[in-house]
């Protein structure tokens, strides 16, 4: 009794003006953690669990064969080089850098498996089939950018440690961020830990991590993408994003910050020095400081004139800070460990900077995932280029410059006829949909495994909580709206706080819905069927109240998922599961008081229907327990978790013979059985 295929694309129960449409195919990406360390809770809570929830929902909604959930280890980049160097120098590791990355990759993969992260592929930019494909795609991507006139060779200054006798990679230089208004004290050669990019020579108080000395600047040649040339495109795109009800406000807000004219900020107390040097500066506009501000601004027509002014100010000994602006985006670098860059115009021996290649890595992973399924290499375009497909990218707000500014311009820079792999068609790459989460804090501070506040690893959390308790809590935090603190009681600062029975553990709030209410609803249905219906689920039409409530919840859920408002999904499901449990409790109480056996059967029909709907909708959130319910109900997963049904009774899941008989055999549930368990440490 399946519905028409159209039902999988548009929810008919929704009001006419609020119908939700979904693509026929979808890619979900979850970023790429660096291959230099295990995953901490921020990786899991801030990106992987939300992305997994969304990917699982899409599989249920449009069919698992139509969804690719993509991620992998970022094998390259200066954090990996630096982490490897430190371990080797400390005598803690004696393998190659490839072995170092492989070890960390395997640890990351094990953690993701432990959290039920259902990736289609998790390899790496330098590992397995994905690594081979990624090398090919990186070469082709860069060559196409050059052919289309968007790459320029630039001689820029790079840090050089004279005592060590070597150029320094990005993480071997530390200082303070030079971007005006940035508070980061953890800035590296050309980016800080808050996501700001800048010219290396602007870094404040640079110091080499190799020798502790102040490095000097030496010129090197690399390829840069002409990002400033795409300013008008980015302005138009940002205006569209502001109007898009499905785009989180932080996305256009952050992108717009980089579309401002090039500005330099100079302290008021060196105003006389500036005025003496002003005659040598390119044409600019002076803005007097606002009341209470310590700096005045000088604005330039373009980034080249701002850079020329920066040189003049530096020669005059005038300290300054730069504002956010579109600057040429580095494509290649000079460190040995990296994706090999193609030789263009005789410039050889370069590797690809980790950030640009990590932006097109999901395309490489999609190709590799399709390869594993025996599909043609060019089939990746069915997911990345077709108008009936969509790419949903879950990221942290720190990375919006790369995903929201650089990536759209890189995609726009390719033309429809550009071929990346044999057999490619003419459709252009389509822009992706960014789902950016705010910071997840540890307590009330931004935690980083490389900072002073050390967060727990994702594995450590599993010593105190079940995976499903954590998944439900992470999704309920509301990271789509603001930065939110994660405050697990076992990790509070003092023994007094941890041992105080009056202090509730906030992580268990959503878990209580699972271990108490949802468990109670499911057990009640099964035990009643075993006690009074010979172990059968009775079939028939649920009451209008049950159907209307379920359909209203289904429609609201679909709309919330379209906006990726996962915390609102959790609130909605809390309300629905409690309604279903109350519907059972009140109904069965009246049955016991009246002895009405016809009513008993109807209450159980209603309750199994409501349980089926709750299990379907909670499946993306807590898949293991929901699949356990489906298993004990004796239904096939592909049918039970599909939206391609009328969703108005349970009969539609049964064969014709069962419907005629009016009942469906279910598995016997053991006494005191839990579909959703507490962690052993939580029992007194």
XYZ file of C-alpha atoms in Angstrom:
684
model
C 0.000 0.000 0.000
C 2.872 2.320 -0.822
C 2.149 5.881 -1.810
C 3.017 7.321 -5.191
C 6.712 8.113 -5.748
C 5.907 11.823 -5.627
C 5.177 11.436 -1.930
C 8.898 10.926 -1.339
C 9.611 14.402 -2.695
C 6.759 16.571 -1.402
C 4.897 16.058 1.861
C 1.203 16.291 1.002
C 0.204 16.722 4.629
C 1.873 20.130 4.791
C -0.176 23.274 4.092
C -0.135 24.297 0.432
C 2.133 27.291 1.004
C 4.542 25.326 3.216
C 5.119 22.161 1.202
C 8.681 20.976 1.441
C 10.548 19.826 -1.644
C 13.646 17.691 -1.541
C 16.253 16.883 -4.186
C 16.346 13.506 -5.892
C 19.974 13.053 -4.871
C 22.057 14.618 -2.117
C 25.594 14.808 -0.804
C 26.185 15.584 2.870
C 29.702 16.569 3.935
C 31.131 16.788 7.454
C 34.388 18.636 6.983
C 37.796 16.999 7.233
C 39.588 16.693 10.582
C 43.356 17.074 10.444
C 45.252 13.799 10.573
C 47.380 14.866 13.544
C 45.209 13.952 16.525
C 42.163 12.056 17.818
C 38.721 13.621 17.577
C 37.645 15.783 20.511
C 34.020 16.375 21.447
C 33.822 19.503 19.259
C 34.427 17.503 16.093
C 31.667 15.058 17.009
C 29.139 17.440 18.536
C 29.691 20.433 16.279
C 29.807 18.738 12.896
C 29.674 14.939 12.666
C 26.536 14.169 14.688
C 24.460 16.956 13.050
C 25.668 15.891 9.595
C 24.968 12.235 10.353
C 21.465 13.043 11.570
C 20.808 14.932 8.347
C 22.270 12.224 6.117
C 20.222 9.525 7.852
C 17.086 11.629 7.482
C 17.739 12.119 3.766
C 18.256 8.387 3.293
C 14.864 7.757 4.894
C 13.295 10.643 2.976
C 14.594 10.178 -0.595
C 16.154 6.701 -0.531
C 19.533 5.515 0.732
C 20.826 4.877 -2.791
C 20.376 8.589 -3.529
C 22.529 9.917 -0.659
C 26.290 10.149 -0.246
C 27.621 11.090 3.193
C 31.224 12.161 2.667
C 34.198 12.896 4.876
C 37.790 11.871 5.395
C 41.028 12.688 7.127
C 42.830 15.818 5.937
C 46.230 14.199 5.446
C 48.168 17.345 4.598
C 48.814 20.762 6.047
C 51.216 22.349 8.488
C 49.440 21.119 11.664
C 50.276 17.558 10.579
C 53.898 18.362 9.756
C 54.307 20.106 13.090
C 52.595 17.384 15.118
C 54.735 14.732 13.471
C 57.938 16.722 14.033
C 57.237 17.191 17.737
C 56.506 13.499 18.315
C 59.631 12.382 16.491
C 61.808 14.897 18.361
C 60.325 13.714 21.659
C 61.085 10.097 20.768
C 57.384 9.206 20.903
C 57.126 8.093 17.268
C 59.686 6.564 14.915
C 57.637 5.910 11.780
C 57.174 7.918 8.591
C 54.777 10.835 8.310
C 52.523 8.596 6.189
C 52.399 6.071 9.032
C 51.703 8.873 11.505
C 48.703 10.071 9.474
C 47.474 6.503 8.928
C 47.567 5.824 12.674
C 45.542 8.958 13.445
C 43.127 8.227 10.604
C 42.381 4.768 11.983
C 41.782 6.221 15.452
C 39.401 8.825 14.002
C 37.546 6.166 12.031
C 37.126 4.030 15.162
C 35.672 7.004 17.063
C 33.237 7.809 14.271
C 32.119 4.190 14.189
C 31.600 4.280 17.962
C 29.245 7.272 17.543
C 27.280 5.538 14.754
C 28.422 8.069 12.142
C 27.148 6.434 8.952
C 29.594 7.743 6.350
C 29.477 6.449 2.797
C 33.247 6.734 2.780
C 35.918 7.790 5.272
C 39.361 7.554 3.758
C 41.684 10.521 3.342
C 43.095 13.091 0.969
C 46.257 10.996 0.823
C 44.899 7.540 1.686
C 43.334 4.694 -0.249
C 41.380 5.085 -3.460
C 40.282 8.548 -2.340
C 43.913 9.666 -2.185
C 44.561 8.494 -5.738
C 41.422 10.179 -7.057
C 42.188 13.324 -5.086
C 45.632 13.686 -6.653
C 44.031 13.489 -10.112
C 41.253 15.966 -9.304
C 43.628 18.448 -7.659
C 45.808 18.478 -10.759
C 42.836 18.952 -13.095
C 41.170 21.565 -10.912
C 44.291 23.724 -10.742
C 44.982 23.359 -14.469
C 41.426 24.478 -15.280
C 41.739 27.508 -13.011
C 44.910 28.459 -14.844
C 43.410 27.855 -18.296
C 40.473 30.063 -17.383
C 42.799 32.904 -16.404
C 42.153 32.871 -12.651
C 45.597 31.864 -11.352
C 48.467 34.285 -10.988
C 52.073 33.671 -10.045
C 53.054 35.786 -7.059
C 56.345 36.239 -5.259
C 55.400 36.524 -1.611
C 57.344 36.579 1.597
C 57.633 33.401 3.659
C 59.067 32.949 7.133
C 62.612 31.584 7.244
C 64.358 30.426 10.410
C 67.986 31.448 9.966
C 69.129 29.455 12.999
C 67.490 26.242 11.754
C 68.323 27.053 8.143
C 64.847 26.256 6.794
C 61.616 27.778 5.570
C 58.833 27.419 8.132
C 55.434 25.921 7.446
C 52.311 27.683 8.653
C 52.145 26.074 12.104
C 55.848 26.539 12.830
C 55.264 30.271 13.281
C 53.147 31.676 16.097
C 52.045 35.201 16.896
C 48.994 37.423 17.256
C 46.337 37.925 14.601
C 46.754 41.244 12.739
C 43.122 41.532 11.634
C 41.426 44.512 13.268
C 39.084 43.470 16.070
C 40.322 39.877 16.269
C 41.159 38.717 19.790
C 43.039 35.568 18.798
C 46.319 34.968 20.575
C 46.860 31.810 18.501
C 47.758 33.077 15.054
C 49.997 31.265 12.624
C 51.806 32.260 9.418
C 48.735 33.314 7.430
C 45.637 32.320 9.423
C 44.492 32.425 13.038
C 42.454 29.928 15.017
C 39.346 32.087 14.540
C 39.435 31.685 10.769
C 40.986 34.989 9.644
C 43.462 35.052 6.749
C 46.161 37.677 6.205
C 49.550 38.219 4.594
C 52.363 36.495 6.549
C 54.288 39.749 6.889
C 51.357 41.227 8.852
C 51.559 38.643 11.656
C 52.214 40.393 14.961
C 55.203 39.245 17.058
C 56.102 36.144 14.995
C 58.262 33.476 16.623
C 59.625 30.215 15.234
C 58.491 27.091 17.064
C 61.708 25.380 15.982
C 64.201 27.683 17.714
C 62.147 30.351 19.489
C 63.813 33.045 17.395
C 62.178 35.764 15.314
C 62.189 34.491 11.716
C 63.016 36.683 8.753
C 60.982 36.999 5.548
C 62.281 35.627 2.250
C 60.503 35.704 -1.131
C 59.074 32.525 -2.705
C 56.925 32.036 -5.807
C 53.520 30.344 -5.644
C 50.214 30.238 -7.476
C 47.348 32.343 -6.167
C 43.683 32.341 -7.138
C 42.375 35.803 -8.055
C 39.696 35.923 -5.370
C 39.246 39.740 -5.500
C 38.086 39.400 -9.130
C 34.971 37.598 -7.856
C 33.849 40.409 -5.539
C 30.718 41.272 -7.519
C 29.748 37.625 -7.855
C 30.127 37.170 -4.093
C 28.101 40.313 -3.364
C 25.258 39.068 -5.558
C 25.428 35.609 -4.006
C 25.442 37.029 -0.487
C 22.337 39.080 -1.288
C 20.629 35.865 -2.431
C 21.674 34.062 0.734
C 20.182 36.837 2.873
C 16.839 36.307 1.137
C 16.992 32.521 1.386
C 14.867 31.333 4.345
C 16.844 28.089 4.502
C 20.251 29.732 4.949
C 21.411 30.459 8.491
C 21.971 34.159 9.093
C 25.590 33.677 10.133
C 26.558 32.574 6.603
C 25.863 35.824 4.677
C 26.834 37.819 7.764
C 30.379 36.410 7.862
C 30.817 36.382 4.082
C 29.770 40.020 3.916
C 32.544 40.984 6.347
C 35.122 40.051 3.693
C 33.411 42.099 0.980
C 34.304 45.433 2.567
C 36.791 47.739 0.793
C 40.464 47.192 1.719
C 41.159 49.112 4.919
C 44.181 49.717 7.140
C 43.773 50.715 10.805
C 46.405 52.957 12.401
C 46.656 53.941 16.067
C 45.718 57.522 16.874
C 48.972 58.089 18.741
C 51.049 57.734 15.532
C 48.867 60.094 13.518
C 51.799 62.495 12.935
C 53.944 59.662 11.544
C 51.118 58.674 9.186
C 50.725 62.263 7.953
C 54.445 62.413 7.207
C 54.237 59.195 5.152
C 50.864 59.933 3.519
C 52.429 61.592 0.472
C 53.987 58.234 -0.500
C 50.772 56.243 -0.073
C 48.462 55.321 -2.969
C 45.239 57.327 -3.190
C 43.057 56.594 -0.196
C 40.229 57.918 1.943
C 40.873 58.869 5.565
C 38.169 58.217 8.140
C 38.456 59.896 11.506
C 38.043 57.603 14.511
C 34.634 57.261 16.098
C 34.282 58.441 19.690
C 36.209 56.117 21.992
C 38.050 54.310 19.175
C 41.838 54.068 19.367
C 42.447 53.856 15.609
C 41.575 55.756 12.452
C 41.021 54.116 9.057
C 42.473 54.598 5.587
C 40.541 52.932 2.755
C 41.909 51.967 -0.668
C 40.325 51.260 -4.035
C 41.704 47.729 -4.324
C 43.847 45.168 -2.563
C 46.996 45.914 -4.597
C 46.966 49.557 -3.526
C 46.376 48.515 0.072
C 49.387 46.171 -0.127
C 51.524 48.935 -1.595
C 50.474 51.179 1.291
C 51.349 48.446 3.751
C 54.904 48.411 2.421
C 55.169 52.204 2.781
C 53.910 52.096 6.357
C 56.249 49.257 7.261
C 59.269 51.139 5.934
C 58.205 54.164 7.995
C 58.037 52.003 11.119
C 54.298 52.597 11.563
C 52.373 49.758 13.241
C 48.990 48.980 11.715
C 46.290 46.360 11.388
C 44.404 45.317 8.301
C 40.677 44.847 7.914
C 38.950 41.815 6.456
C 38.969 41.948 2.673
C 39.191 39.737 -0.376
C 42.834 38.872 -0.918
C 44.444 36.513 -3.455
C 43.797 32.960 -2.251
C 46.897 30.813 -2.039
C 46.744 27.583 -4.038
C 50.254 26.159 -3.722
C 52.932 26.016 -1.049
C 56.488 24.905 -0.486
C 56.246 22.139 2.091
C 57.204 18.647 0.946
C 54.306 16.702 2.504
C 51.277 17.564 0.383
C 49.308 16.865 -2.777
C 51.654 17.324 -5.711
C 50.861 20.477 -7.691
C 50.963 20.393 -11.500
C 53.923 22.046 -13.219
C 52.642 25.225 -14.867
C 54.795 27.777 -16.672
C 57.892 26.018 -15.418
C 57.064 26.496 -11.724
C 57.764 23.079 -10.237
C 58.430 21.331 -6.947
C 55.282 22.777 -5.335
C 52.551 21.108 -3.335
C 48.932 22.208 -2.995
C 48.067 24.240 0.101
C 45.788 22.107 2.260
C 42.834 24.496 2.302
C 41.983 24.694 -1.406
C 42.454 20.960 -1.924
C 40.285 20.218 1.106
C 37.489 22.237 -0.537
C 37.331 19.981 -3.579
C 38.181 16.807 -1.602
C 34.457 15.964 -1.109
C 34.182 15.729 -4.902
C 37.115 13.294 -4.886
C 35.467 11.290 -2.097
C 32.167 11.174 -3.995
C 33.992 9.762 -7.003
C 35.742 7.199 -4.816
C 32.452 6.213 -3.141
C 30.854 5.720 -6.558
C 33.898 3.730 -7.677
C 33.291 1.327 -4.793
C 29.749 0.818 -6.088
C 30.946 0.067 -9.590
C 29.559 3.295 -11.013
C 31.216 5.277 -13.839
C 33.710 7.881 -12.617
C 31.708 10.665 -14.303
C 28.580 9.770 -12.295
C 29.771 12.095 -9.544
C 28.164 14.918 -11.525
C 24.723 13.421 -10.809
C 25.293 14.602 -7.229
C 27.351 17.764 -7.750
C 26.054 19.249 -10.996
C 22.451 18.160 -11.646
C 19.695 20.645 -10.948
C 17.749 17.979 -9.060
C 20.646 17.367 -6.658
C 21.915 19.282 -3.624
C 25.127 19.328 -1.587
C 24.682 20.077 2.135
C 27.930 21.014 3.893
C 28.040 20.996 7.699
C 30.846 23.228 8.958
C 31.902 25.230 11.990
C 31.598 29.010 11.853
C 35.414 29.363 11.995
C 35.647 27.939 8.488
C 33.129 30.211 6.797
C 35.844 32.202 5.037
C 37.004 29.094 3.213
C 33.591 27.533 2.509
C 31.568 30.715 2.145
C 34.040 33.013 0.356
C 36.805 31.025 -1.353
C 34.828 27.908 -2.304
C 31.934 29.662 -4.128
C 34.442 31.692 -6.145
C 36.448 28.575 -7.033
C 33.276 26.845 -8.220
C 32.236 29.900 -10.215
C 35.687 30.005 -11.824
C 35.089 26.698 -13.605
C 33.153 26.815 -16.865
C 30.444 24.308 -17.918
C 32.778 22.658 -20.414
C 35.600 22.028 -17.953
C 36.317 18.300 -17.650
C 37.827 17.020 -14.404
C 37.586 13.285 -15.113
C 37.040 11.254 -18.297
C 33.415 11.111 -19.336
C 32.386 14.375 -17.684
C 29.344 16.087 -19.144
C 28.875 19.801 -19.739
C 26.871 20.696 -16.632
C 28.669 23.192 -14.391
C 29.369 22.583 -10.742
C 26.502 23.865 -8.619
C 26.979 25.935 -5.496
C 26.611 24.048 -2.232
C 24.333 24.756 0.716
C 26.297 25.665 3.846
C 24.929 24.609 7.236
C 27.179 26.481 9.643
C 27.146 25.790 13.363
C 28.261 28.258 16.007
C 30.959 27.316 18.509
C 30.310 24.536 20.957
C 32.006 25.683 24.133
C 33.452 23.563 26.905
C 31.641 25.076 29.844
C 31.703 28.748 28.918
C 35.005 28.855 27.018
C 35.989 28.063 23.463
C 37.875 24.816 23.746
C 40.582 23.632 21.405
C 42.881 20.665 21.604
C 45.712 23.067 20.743
C 44.631 25.758 23.237
C 44.848 26.248 26.985
C 41.390 24.766 27.670
C 41.647 21.070 26.853
C 38.294 19.511 25.985
C 37.574 15.829 26.562
C 38.160 13.572 23.628
C 35.127 12.028 22.040
C 36.295 8.633 23.306
C 36.564 9.842 26.920
C 32.904 10.883 26.920
C 31.868 7.299 26.204
C 33.225 6.320 29.625
C 30.280 8.200 31.187
C 27.470 8.376 28.605
C 25.901 6.193 25.964
C 26.242 7.215 22.342
C 22.524 7.871 22.077
C 22.435 10.100 25.162
C 25.243 12.184 23.676
C 23.757 12.314 20.173
C 20.412 13.519 21.509
C 22.068 16.139 23.715
C 24.366 17.471 21.005
C 21.459 17.884 18.585
C 19.353 19.698 21.180
C 21.985 22.347 21.966
C 20.878 24.798 19.269
C 24.243 25.485 17.653
C 22.432 26.847 14.601
C 21.437 29.875 16.694
C 24.358 30.716 18.962
C 27.452 29.391 20.669
C 26.431 27.014 23.447
C 28.278 25.473 26.367
C 28.692 21.727 26.801
C 28.762 20.998 30.547
C 29.126 17.275 31.302
C 29.011 16.795 35.047
C 31.855 14.203 35.223
C 34.170 16.820 33.696
C 33.312 19.744 35.968
C 36.266 21.564 37.489
C 36.058 20.426 41.123
C 35.238 17.233 43.017
C 32.615 19.163 44.967
C 30.731 20.061 41.801
C 31.016 16.569 40.378
C 29.832 14.833 43.550
C 26.988 17.208 44.491
C 23.717 15.233 44.047
C 21.778 18.517 43.875
C 23.522 19.405 40.602
C 21.806 17.682 37.694
C 23.829 16.597 34.703
C 22.503 18.660 31.750
C 23.769 16.064 29.288
C 21.144 13.614 30.565
C 18.137 15.851 29.914
C 17.437 14.509 26.441
C 18.593 11.059 27.473
C 15.749 10.928 29.992
C 13.273 11.232 27.129
C 14.840 8.106 25.636
C 15.476 5.973 28.704
C 12.207 6.866 30.445
C 9.419 8.057 28.134
C 10.315 6.469 24.790
C 11.271 3.196 26.483
C 8.003 3.189 28.431
C 5.914 3.702 25.301
C 7.658 0.913 23.395
C 7.649 -1.578 26.284
C 4.004 -0.899 27.065
C 2.975 -1.706 23.503
C 5.000 -4.926 23.338
C 4.012 -6.221 26.786
C 0.338 -5.483 26.177
C 0.485 -7.363 22.864
C 2.173 -10.321 24.581
C -0.272 -10.327 27.502
C -3.603 -9.874 25.732
C -3.053 -10.352 21.977
C -1.018 -13.589 21.814
C 2.126 -11.743 20.747
C 0.526 -10.096 17.745
C 0.331 -6.443 16.766
C -3.368 -5.753 16.023
C -3.999 -4.027 12.698
C -6.632 -1.470 11.787
C -7.248 2.247 11.438
C -5.955 4.496 14.232
C -8.316 7.105 15.660
C -8.475 10.520 13.933
C -6.707 12.143 16.901
C -3.705 9.809 16.555
C -3.495 10.244 12.776
C -3.960 14.025 12.825
C -1.365 14.497 15.573
C 1.115 12.251 13.793
C 0.594 13.951 10.426
C 0.926 17.428 11.927
C 4.169 16.327 13.607
C 5.388 14.777 10.355
C 4.745 17.998 8.428
C 6.407 20.183 11.071
C 9.375 17.801 11.248
C 9.829 17.960 7.477
C 9.818 21.758 7.480
C 12.284 21.916 10.374
C 14.617 19.480 8.636
C 14.512 21.612 5.505
C 15.891 24.455 7.639
C 18.240 22.069 9.482
C 16.833 23.324 12.795
C 17.845 20.185 14.626
C 17.286 21.560 18.125
C 13.697 22.355 17.107
C 13.346 18.815 15.779
C 14.342 17.577 19.216
C 11.771 19.819 20.914
C 9.082 18.652 18.504
C 9.891 14.998 19.137
C 9.924 15.515 22.897
C 6.368 16.840 22.626
C 5.211 14.061 20.295
C 6.699 11.163 22.267
C 5.191 12.508 25.484
C 1.830 12.852 23.715
C 2.035 9.240 22.516
C 2.945 7.988 25.991
C 0.098 9.966 27.568
C -2.326 8.707 24.913
C -1.399 5.141 25.874
C -1.499 5.718 29.642
C -4.882 7.440 29.682
C -6.387 4.996 27.205
C -5.249 1.826 28.951
C -6.294 3.248 32.336
C -9.842 3.702 31.059
C -9.787 0.196 29.591
C -8.785 -1.297 32.934
C -11.530 0.653 34.668
C -14.274 -0.291 32.191
C -13.163 -3.695 30.929
C -13.935 -2.532 27.364
C -11.994 -5.037 25.203
C -12.913 -3.288 21.929
C -11.382 -0.144 23.316
C -8.320 -2.110 24.469
C -7.662 -3.188 20.913
C -8.101 0.363 19.605
C -5.750 1.817 22.202
C -3.087 -0.668 21.157
C -3.677 0.024 17.447
C -3.230 3.738 18.171
C -0.183 3.223 20.337
C 1.655 0.966 17.903
C 0.934 3.503 15.147
C 2.272 6.359 17.277
C 5.283 4.216 18.232
C 5.935 3.516 14.555
C 5.843 7.276 13.765
C 8.038 8.218 16.727
C 10.552 5.547 15.752
C 10.617 6.707 12.118
C 11.227 10.331 13.110
C 13.778 9.568 15.828
C 15.741 7.226 13.578
C 18.170 9.947 12.375
C 18.765 11.024 15.986
C 19.212 7.699 17.786
C 19.459 5.048 15.080
C 20.514 2.026 17.147
C 17.539 2.049 19.529
C 15.073 2.813 16.744
C 16.386 -0.037 14.626
C 16.034 -2.303 17.650
C 12.347 -1.347 17.880
C 11.907 -2.068 14.171
C 13.622 -5.432 14.594
C 11.321 -6.463 17.445
C 8.325 -5.306 15.399
C 9.464 -7.765 12.692
C 9.532 -5.250 9.855
C 12.208 -4.723 7.222
C 14.379 -1.640 7.864
C 14.078 -0.326 4.300
C 10.287 -0.356 4.517
C 9.885 0.749 8.113
C 12.157 3.789 7.826
C 10.941 4.939 4.421
C 8.765 8.029 3.963
C 7.422 6.558 0.741
C 4.182 5.418 2.381
C 0.861 7.006 3.265
C 1.956 6.966 6.935
C -1.598 6.736 8.227
C -1.538 3.235 9.751
C 0.733 0.249 10.320
C -1.187 -2.022 7.951
C 0.693 -0.616 4.941
C 3.881 -2.312 6.163
C 2.237 -5.736 6.260
C 1.564 -8.284 3.557
C -1.913 -8.882 2.199
C -2.357 -12.052 4.241
C -1.582 -10.286 7.501
C -4.022 -7.502 6.700
C -6.768 -10.079 6.041
C -6.021 -11.802 9.343
C -5.974 -8.427 11.111
C -2.781 -8.903 13.053
C 1.024 -9.037 12.660
C 3.400 -11.302 14.572
C 6.065 -9.465 16.582
C 9.078 -10.762 18.508
C 8.726 -11.542 22.200
C 10.216 -8.837 24.380
C 12.175 -10.031 27.445
C 11.154 -8.656 30.875
C 12.463 -5.182 31.800
C 13.930 -4.758 28.337
C 15.459 -1.392 27.370
C 15.516 -0.143 23.794
C 17.459 2.861 25.087
C 19.866 2.087 27.900
C 21.592 4.182 30.507
C 25.356 4.077 30.820
C 26.510 1.623 33.549
C 28.120 4.516 35.446
C 24.686 6.162 35.857
C 23.217 3.408 38.010
C 23.520 4.013 41.732
